[in-house]
Tab-separated table of C-alpha atoms and ligand atoms in Angstrom:
chain	number	residue	atom	x	y	z
A	1449	MET	CA	98.942	100.345	105.860
A	1450	THR	CA	99.296	103.855	103.965
A	1451	THR	CA	95.836	104.033	101.959
A	1452	VAL	CA	96.070	105.927	98.795
A	1453	LEU	CA	92.314	106.682	96.597
A	1454	VAL	CA	93.121	105.618	93.282
A	1455	THR	CA	90.348	107.040	91.097
A	1456	GLY	CA	89.692	105.309	87.641
A	1457	GLY	CA	91.896	102.252	89.654
A	1458	ALA	CA	89.495	100.285	87.363
A	1459	GLY	CA	90.786	101.342	83.680
A	1460	TYR	CA	93.957	101.317	81.572
A	1461	ILE	CA	96.416	102.929	83.853
A	1462	GLY	CA	94.742	103.267	87.285
A	1463	SER	CA	94.815	99.595	86.810
A	1464	HIS	CA	98.318	98.965	86.551
A	1465	ALA	CA	98.933	101.501	89.350
A	1466	CYS	CA	96.744	100.202	91.741
A	1467	LYS	CA	99.762	96.456	91.196
A	1468	THR	CA	102.535	98.793	91.349
A	1469	LEU	CA	101.275	101.092	94.937
A	1470	ALA	CA	100.477	97.318	96.053
A	1471	ARG	CA	103.788	96.124	95.239
A	1472	ALA	CA	105.457	99.433	97.075
A	1473	GLY	CA	102.999	98.696	100.451
A	1474	TYR	CA	100.236	100.713	99.821
A	1475	THR	CA	96.424	100.044	99.903
A	1476	PRO	CA	95.156	101.004	96.690
A	1477	VAL	CA	91.418	102.082	97.111
A	1478	THR	CA	89.621	102.269	93.566
A	1479	TYR	CA	87.263	104.816	93.436
A	1480	ASP	CA	85.574	103.649	89.810
A	1481	ASN	CA	82.183	104.660	87.727
A	1482	LEU	CA	82.999	101.519	85.921
A	1483	SER	CA	81.767	103.291	82.654
A	1484	THR	CA	84.748	102.396	80.653
A	1485	GLY	CA	86.506	100.518	82.968
A	1486	TRP	CA	86.338	97.170	84.568
A	1487	ARG	CA	85.556	95.422	87.859
A	1488	ASP	CA	87.787	92.335	87.029
A	1489	ALA	CA	90.640	95.070	86.373
A	1490	VAL	CA	90.568	95.439	90.436
A	1491	LYS	CA	92.480	93.289	91.682
A	1492	PHE	CA	94.724	94.514	94.243
A	1493	GLY	CA	93.000	96.525	96.487
A	1494	PRO	CA	89.073	97.051	97.349
A	1495	LEU	CA	87.190	98.919	94.735
A	1496	GLU	CA	84.134	101.887	95.791
A	1497	THR	CA	82.017	102.269	93.006
A	1498	GLY	CA	80.854	106.108	92.409
A	1499	GLU	CA	80.110	108.803	90.556
A	1500	LEU	CA	83.376	111.920	90.750
A	1501	THR	CA	80.438	114.387	90.982
A	1502	ASP	CA	78.809	112.608	94.154
A	1503	ARG	CA	79.705	114.539	96.769
A	1504	ALA	CA	78.392	112.686	99.490
A	1505	ARG	CA	79.392	109.093	98.039
A	1506	LEU	CA	83.058	110.847	97.625
A	1507	ASP	CA	83.000	112.179	101.683
A	1508	ASP	CA	81.917	108.811	103.004
A	1509	VAL	CA	84.901	106.871	100.824
A	1510	PHE	CA	87.657	109.257	102.370
A	1511	ALA	CA	85.711	108.902	105.459
A	1512	LYS	CA	85.930	104.910	105.492
A	1513	TRP	CA	89.678	104.867	104.372
A	1514	GLN	CA	91.199	107.810	105.551
A	1515	PRO	CA	93.962	108.273	102.126
A	1516	VAL	CA	96.943	109.874	102.382
A	1517	ALA	CA	97.025	110.807	98.889
A	1518	VAL	CA	94.992	110.791	95.719
A	1519	MET	CA	95.804	109.406	92.613
A	1520	HIS	CA	92.991	110.702	89.978
A	1521	PHE	CA	92.899	109.219	86.717
A	1522	ALA	CA	89.820	108.757	85.823
A	1523	ALA	CA	88.502	110.888	83.025
A	1524	LEU	CA	87.283	110.590	79.276
A	1525	SER	CA	90.400	110.799	77.184
A	1526	LEU	CA	89.452	110.411	74.054
A	1527	VAL	CA	90.318	113.078	71.372
A	1528	GLY	CA	87.862	112.510	68.574
A	1529	GLU	CA	85.217	112.320	70.904
A	1530	ALA	CA	86.127	115.318	72.786
A	1531	MET	CA	85.774	117.105	69.295
A	1532	ALA	CA	82.534	115.621	69.180
A	1533	LYS	CA	81.356	116.705	72.496
A	1534	PRO	CA	83.118	119.055	74.635
A	1535	GLY	CA	80.362	119.305	76.682
A	1536	LEU	CA	80.920	116.278	77.771
A	1537	TYR	CA	84.913	116.737	78.459
A	1538	TRP	CA	83.926	119.738	80.348
A	1539	ARG	CA	81.306	118.266	82.637
A	1540	ASN	CA	83.041	115.125	83.509
A	1541	ASN	CA	86.986	115.946	83.618
A	1542	VAL	CA	85.908	119.288	85.578
A	1543	GLU	CA	83.651	119.078	87.547
A	1544	GLY	CA	84.367	115.640	88.648
A	1545	SER	CA	87.371	116.640	89.191
A	1546	LEU	CA	86.466	120.067	90.899
A	1547	THR	CA	84.192	118.084	93.124
A	1548	LEU	CA	87.260	115.396	94.222
A	1549	LEU	CA	89.085	118.481	95.244
A	1550	GLU	CA	86.859	119.530	97.279
A	1551	ALA	CA	86.270	116.339	99.192
A	1552	ALA	CA	89.532	116.019	99.456
A	1553	ALA	CA	90.720	119.192	100.897
A	1554	ALA	CA	87.514	118.588	103.054
A	1555	ALA	CA	89.088	115.643	103.907
A	1556	GLY	CA	92.252	116.893	105.270
A	1557	CYS	CA	93.939	114.821	102.605
A	1558	THR	CA	96.904	116.762	101.248
A	1559	GLN	CA	98.770	115.143	99.034
A	1560	PHE	CA	96.963	114.290	95.289
A	1561	VAL	CA	98.909	113.132	92.063
A	1562	PHE	CA	97.553	113.991	88.776
A	1563	SER	CA	97.329	112.664	85.148
A	1564	SER	CA	97.496	115.228	82.585
A	1565	THR	CA	98.416	115.284	79.235
A	1566	CYS	CA	100.927	116.333	76.551
A	1567	ALA	CA	97.664	117.385	74.787
A	1568	THR	CA	97.565	120.232	77.074
A	1569	TYR	CA	100.554	121.882	74.575
A	1570	GLY	CA	98.989	121.414	71.374
A	1571	GLU	CA	100.652	122.428	67.962
A	1572	HIS	CA	104.011	124.102	68.428
A	1573	ASP	CA	106.460	124.077	65.442
A	1574	ASN	CA	109.919	123.085	66.588
A	1575	VAL	CA	109.797	123.696	69.931
A	1576	VAL	CA	110.845	120.692	72.494
A	1577	LEU	CA	108.135	120.588	74.998
A	1578	ASP	CA	109.108	120.825	78.085
A	1579	GLU	CA	106.939	121.853	81.712
A	1580	ASP	CA	107.407	125.374	80.357
A	1581	THR	CA	106.393	125.134	76.929
A	1582	PRO	CA	102.715	127.328	76.805
A	1583	GLN	CA	99.950	125.067	76.843
A	1584	LEU	CA	97.806	125.556	73.967
A	1585	PRO	CA	95.529	122.693	73.978
A	1586	LEU	CA	93.882	121.437	70.525
A	1587	ASN	CA	90.681	119.954	71.948
A	1588	ALA	CA	88.777	119.986	74.584
A	1589	TYR	CA	90.373	116.837	76.294
A	1590	GLY	CA	93.372	119.111	76.905
A	1591	ALA	CA	91.693	122.205	77.677
A	1592	SER	CA	89.419	120.631	80.357
A	1593	LYS	CA	92.803	118.519	81.544
A	1594	ARG	CA	94.684	122.339	81.707
A	1595	ALA	CA	91.679	123.306	83.847
A	1596	ILE	CA	91.920	121.071	85.896
A	1597	GLU	CA	96.043	121.629	86.828
A	1598	ASP	CA	94.814	125.621	87.281
A	1599	MET	CA	92.364	123.968	90.363
A	1600	LEU	CA	95.234	122.124	91.558
A	1601	ARG	CA	97.156	125.731	92.239
A	1602	ASP	CA	94.179	127.220	93.786
A	1603	PHE	CA	93.076	124.491	96.160
A	1604	GLU	CA	97.122	124.393	97.264
A	1605	ALA	CA	97.307	127.970	97.620
A	1606	ALA	CA	93.962	127.727	99.807
A	1607	HIS	CA	93.681	124.418	101.155
A	1608	GLY	CA	97.445	122.727	101.651
A	1609	LEU	CA	96.799	120.257	98.417
A	1610	ARG	CA	99.825	119.994	97.571
A	1611	HIS	CA	100.157	118.063	93.805
A	1612	VAL	CA	102.420	116.161	91.505
A	1613	ILE	CA	100.766	116.420	87.684
A	1614	PHE	CA	102.330	114.387	85.309
A	1615	ARG	CA	101.756	114.693	81.692
A	1616	TYR	CA	101.967	111.538	80.098
A	1617	PHE	CA	102.655	111.211	76.096
A	1618	ASN	CA	101.388	107.882	74.584
A	1619	VAL	CA	100.652	105.485	76.765
A	1620	ALA	CA	101.427	101.779	75.309
A	1621	GLY	CA	102.151	97.956	76.906
A	1622	ALA	CA	100.402	96.241	79.275
A	1623	ASP	CA	101.549	94.282	82.382
A	1624	PRO	CA	104.329	91.929	81.407
A	1625	ASP	CA	102.898	89.345	83.952
A	1626	GLY	CA	99.317	89.754	82.016
A	1627	GLU	CA	97.475	90.570	85.095
A	1628	VAL	CA	96.240	93.741	84.369
A	1629	GLY	CA	96.025	95.201	80.365
A	1630	GLU	CA	94.425	97.749	78.009
A	1631	HIS	CA	90.694	96.949	77.021
A	1632	HIS	CA	88.678	99.647	75.609
A	1633	ARG	CA	85.243	99.650	74.230
A	1634	PRO	CA	85.403	100.520	71.601
A	1635	GLU	CA	89.147	100.860	70.871
A	1636	THR	CA	90.520	104.171	69.519
A	1637	HIS	CA	94.504	103.716	70.199
A	1638	LEU	CA	96.727	102.885	67.582
A	1639	ILE	CA	98.609	100.193	69.608
A	1640	PRO	CA	95.236	98.060	69.856
A	1641	VAL	CA	93.753	99.001	66.748
A	1642	MET	CA	97.012	97.616	64.605
A	1643	LEU	CA	96.903	94.631	66.839
A	1644	ASP	CA	93.078	94.128	65.999
A	1645	ALA	CA	93.938	94.603	62.765
A	1646	ILE	CA	96.912	91.899	62.991
A	1647	ASP	CA	94.610	89.165	64.017
A	1648	GLY	CA	91.362	90.087	62.192
A	1649	LYS	CA	89.302	91.413	64.571
A	1650	ARG	CA	88.953	94.294	62.250
A	1651	PRO	CA	89.489	94.693	58.750
A	1652	ALA	CA	92.165	97.212	58.740
A	1653	LEU	CA	94.213	99.938	61.140
A	1654	THR	CA	93.200	103.490	59.001
A	1655	ILE	CA	95.873	105.917	59.156
A	1656	HIS	CA	94.055	108.858	60.332
A	1657	GLY	CA	96.317	111.530	58.284
A	1658	THR	CA	99.479	111.004	55.339
A	1659	ASP	CA	99.704	114.806	54.757
A	1660	TYR	CA	101.429	115.765	58.032
A	1661	ASP	CA	104.454	117.968	57.813
A	1662	THR	CA	106.676	115.361	58.779
A	1663	ALA	CA	109.242	112.700	57.535
A	1664	ASP	CA	106.261	110.444	56.330
A	1665	GLY	CA	103.740	112.077	56.398
A	1666	THR	CA	102.445	110.563	59.261
A	1667	CYS	CA	101.705	112.105	62.571
A	1668	ILE	CA	104.376	111.532	65.764
A	1669	ARG	CA	104.078	110.570	68.783
A	1670	ASP	CA	106.318	109.842	72.048
A	1671	TYR	CA	105.238	106.619	73.432
A	1672	VAL	CA	105.388	104.808	77.283
A	1673	HIS	CA	105.539	101.596	78.538
A	1674	VAL	CA	102.361	102.116	81.002
A	1675	CYS	CA	104.780	99.873	83.710
A	1676	ASP	CA	107.312	102.675	83.292
A	1677	LEU	CA	104.262	105.622	83.386
A	1678	VAL	CA	102.956	104.318	86.712
A	1679	ASP	CA	106.605	103.788	88.651
A	1680	ALA	CA	106.711	107.405	88.426
A	1681	HIS	CA	103.608	107.803	89.956
A	1682	VAL	CA	104.840	106.141	92.801
A	1683	ALA	CA	107.950	108.034	92.844
A	1684	GLY	CA	105.587	111.460	92.683
A	1685	LEU	CA	104.065	109.970	95.274
A	1686	LYS	CA	106.911	109.693	97.331
A	1687	TRP	CA	108.152	113.100	96.221
A	1688	LEU	CA	105.242	114.481	98.381
A	1689	GLU	CA	105.828	112.403	101.478
A	1690	GLU	CA	108.897	113.758	101.453
A	1691	GLY	CA	107.348	116.634	102.046
A	1692	GLN	CA	108.499	118.266	98.642
A	1693	LYS	CA	106.877	121.154	96.954
A	1694	SER	CA	103.904	121.006	93.587
A	1695	ARG	CA	105.794	120.211	90.514
A	1696	VAL	CA	104.736	118.820	87.114
A	1697	PHE	CA	106.091	116.622	85.200
A	1698	ASN	CA	106.608	115.401	81.649
A	1699	LEU	CA	106.546	111.538	81.026
A	1700	GLY	CA	107.767	110.622	77.741
A	1701	THR	CA	111.208	109.176	76.339
A	1702	GLY	CA	111.877	112.017	74.420
A	1703	ARG	CA	112.590	110.335	71.409
A	1704	GLY	CA	109.225	109.909	68.664
A	1705	PHE	CA	108.069	107.579	66.067
A	1706	SER	CA	105.315	108.057	62.968
A	1707	VAL	CA	102.399	106.053	63.220
A	1708	ARG	CA	104.360	104.022	59.669
A	1709	GLU	CA	106.842	103.310	61.899
A	1710	VAL	CA	105.083	101.797	64.775
A	1711	ILE	CA	103.054	99.955	62.110
A	1712	ASP	CA	106.370	98.630	60.697
A	1713	ALA	CA	107.342	97.545	63.984
A	1714	ALA	CA	104.616	95.504	64.848
A	1715	GLY	CA	104.958	93.983	61.760
A	1716	HIS	CA	108.276	92.795	62.548
A	1717	VAL	CA	107.251	92.043	67.017
A	1718	THR	CA	104.190	89.825	65.504
A	1719	ASN	CA	105.400	88.777	62.113
A	1720	ALA	CA	102.497	89.490	60.522
A	1721	GLU	CA	101.694	92.182	58.041
A	1722	VAL	CA	99.477	95.026	59.640
A	1723	PRO	CA	96.296	95.288	57.161
A	1724	CYS	CA	96.059	99.306	56.295
A	1725	THR	CA	94.017	101.840	54.509
A	1726	GLU	CA	94.991	105.453	54.834
A	1727	GLY	CA	92.513	107.844	55.648
A	1728	PRO	CA	92.032	111.719	56.228
A	1729	ARG	CA	93.306	113.692	58.838
A	1730	ARG	CA	91.448	113.032	62.622
A	1731	PRO	CA	90.347	116.843	63.652
A	1732	GLY	CA	92.158	117.582	67.307
A	1733	ASP	CA	95.415	115.928	66.344
A	1734	ALA	CA	98.857	117.513	66.799
A	1735	THR	CA	100.987	117.119	64.637
A	1736	LYS	CA	104.069	115.798	66.281
A	1737	LEU	CA	103.877	115.296	70.090
A	1738	VAL	CA	107.171	114.243	71.926
A	1739	SER	CA	108.606	115.313	75.287
A	1740	GLY	CA	112.030	117.373	75.452
A	1741	SER	CA	111.960	117.581	79.064
A	1742	THR	CA	114.620	115.500	81.214
A	1743	ARG	CA	113.113	116.664	84.781
A	1744	ALA	CA	111.242	113.368	85.899
A	1745	GLY	CA	114.381	111.463	85.004
A	1746	GLU	CA	116.694	114.543	87.449
A	1747	GLU	CA	114.649	115.676	89.876
A	1748	LEU	CA	112.234	111.826	90.716
A	1749	GLY	CA	115.144	109.458	89.115
A	1750	TRP	CA	112.526	107.706	86.727
A	1751	ARG	CA	113.919	105.578	84.214
A	1752	PRO	CA	111.470	105.078	81.359
A	1753	GLU	CA	113.422	100.964	81.056
A	1754	ARG	CA	110.751	99.155	79.147
A	1755	SER	CA	109.593	102.129	76.889
A	1756	THR	CA	111.065	100.388	73.779
A	1757	LEU	CA	108.402	99.920	70.918
A	1758	GLN	CA	109.525	96.488	70.703
A	1759	GLN	CA	108.707	95.874	74.319
A	1760	MET	CA	105.439	97.864	74.121
A	1761	ILE	CA	104.026	96.417	71.647
A	1762	SER	CA	105.233	93.066	72.684
A	1763	ASP	CA	103.791	93.297	76.380
A	1764	ALA	CA	100.401	94.704	74.445
A	1765	TRP	CA	100.723	91.521	71.413
A	1766	ARG	CA	100.856	89.001	74.929
A	1767	TRP	CA	98.007	90.476	76.725
A	1768	HIS	CA	95.829	91.154	73.321
A	1769	LYS	CA	95.692	86.994	72.506
A	1770	ASN	CA	95.641	85.578	76.697
A	1771	GLY	CA	94.042	88.881	78.635
A	1772	HIS	CA	90.515	90.234	78.695
A	1773	TYR	CA	87.624	91.077	81.329
A	1774	GLU	CA	84.699	90.461	80.762
A	1775	ALA	CA	82.854	92.810	83.571
B	625	UDP	N1	95.987	106.903	64.354
B	625	UDP	C1	96.106	106.176	63.921
B	625	UDP	N2	94.956	105.058	63.727
B	625	UDP	C2	94.226	104.840	64.141
B	625	UDP	C3	94.274	105.216	65.888
B	625	UDP	C4	95.065	106.525	65.761
B	625	UDP	O1	96.846	106.295	62.607
B	625	UDP	O2	93.174	103.795	64.260
B	625	UDP	C5	97.152	108.035	65.028
B	625	UDP	C6	96.492	108.997	65.556
B	625	UDP	O3	96.270	110.298	64.659
B	625	UDP	C7	97.517	109.549	66.176
B	625	UDP	C8	98.357	108.450	66.435
B	625	UDP	O4	97.940	107.415	65.959
B	625	UDP	O5	98.234	110.427	65.366
B	625	UDP	C9	98.645	107.919	68.485
B	625	UDP	O6	96.934	107.819	68.369
B	625	UDP	P1	96.394	107.608	69.712
B	625	UDP	O7	94.684	107.758	69.738
B	625	UDP	O8	96.717	106.066	70.230
B	625	UDP	O9	96.787	108.301	70.929
B	625	UDP	P2	96.278	110.055	71.276
B	625	UDP	O10	97.656	110.602	70.432
B	625	UDP	O11	95.477	110.439	70.844
B	625	UDP	O12	97.051	110.553	72.443
């Protein structure tokens, strides 16, 4: 069995990746400090707990499992928190990733799949966001991810550690079988917050800004289903296994929806009113983040088949109703 080390495998995207890797015949070994992830979410392979900044622990895990590749999901990823606590983001994301890269290179690992973000692009008026768009992040979250992308290029040049970088747009939805799903504490993401408001777990959804330069005044995002997203990761792994060169891919559908459009769609899917209030802009938010790239489709053969608002919200709603983690 081919082993892949999955950092953040106990988190939202990492847990879905582990399921898809296991189905594709890999052994996903999760490395996670369980700070935002869940022991219960690790269902498809072994769990090794540890900090990304703990080099000795990482060395032990690489020696024990001898992974052929690393999929690196573990990171802090909230724009609001990054604006308030930039030091936390630089330390956790950048120092942690640097230690991981050093351990991977020392262990002779040659394949690395990295979770990056469209937040590295920042604000671009009337520009289609493709992989060559200048990266001008508006917040420490995006800046920390851009810095890790730079590190990857240096580690490839020096140590032959080839990489695939995926710049995610907005990830949503849940495993249709209900085995894993999105579970953050506290929850800040639009779709789960909205579902909490619909079933009374919070009083209302606050729309963060209604004065943006968009048709209805709210921010526009490109939503991609988590299962489609992790399929791209397996395709990225195979790309590296085939010996292909390091590459960056946007993962989005190319279609943007405003916050109000997402709220309307949720009303239809759940057949319920979404309690809403209007609030000020959230610092660090870009007006519009929509992928303008077809590279992942053309080169990896990636097709985001579940990424309709209707499918993402209904899969998230099913998880919201039936699934949860306790530990
Ligand atoms: N948003 C909102 N209210 C919320 C959460 C999010 O209006 O309670 C908006 C947010 O300002 C952004 C969009 O929904 O325009 C998506 O935000 P989310 O936090 O889900 O993802 P991000 O774009 O920050 O990665």
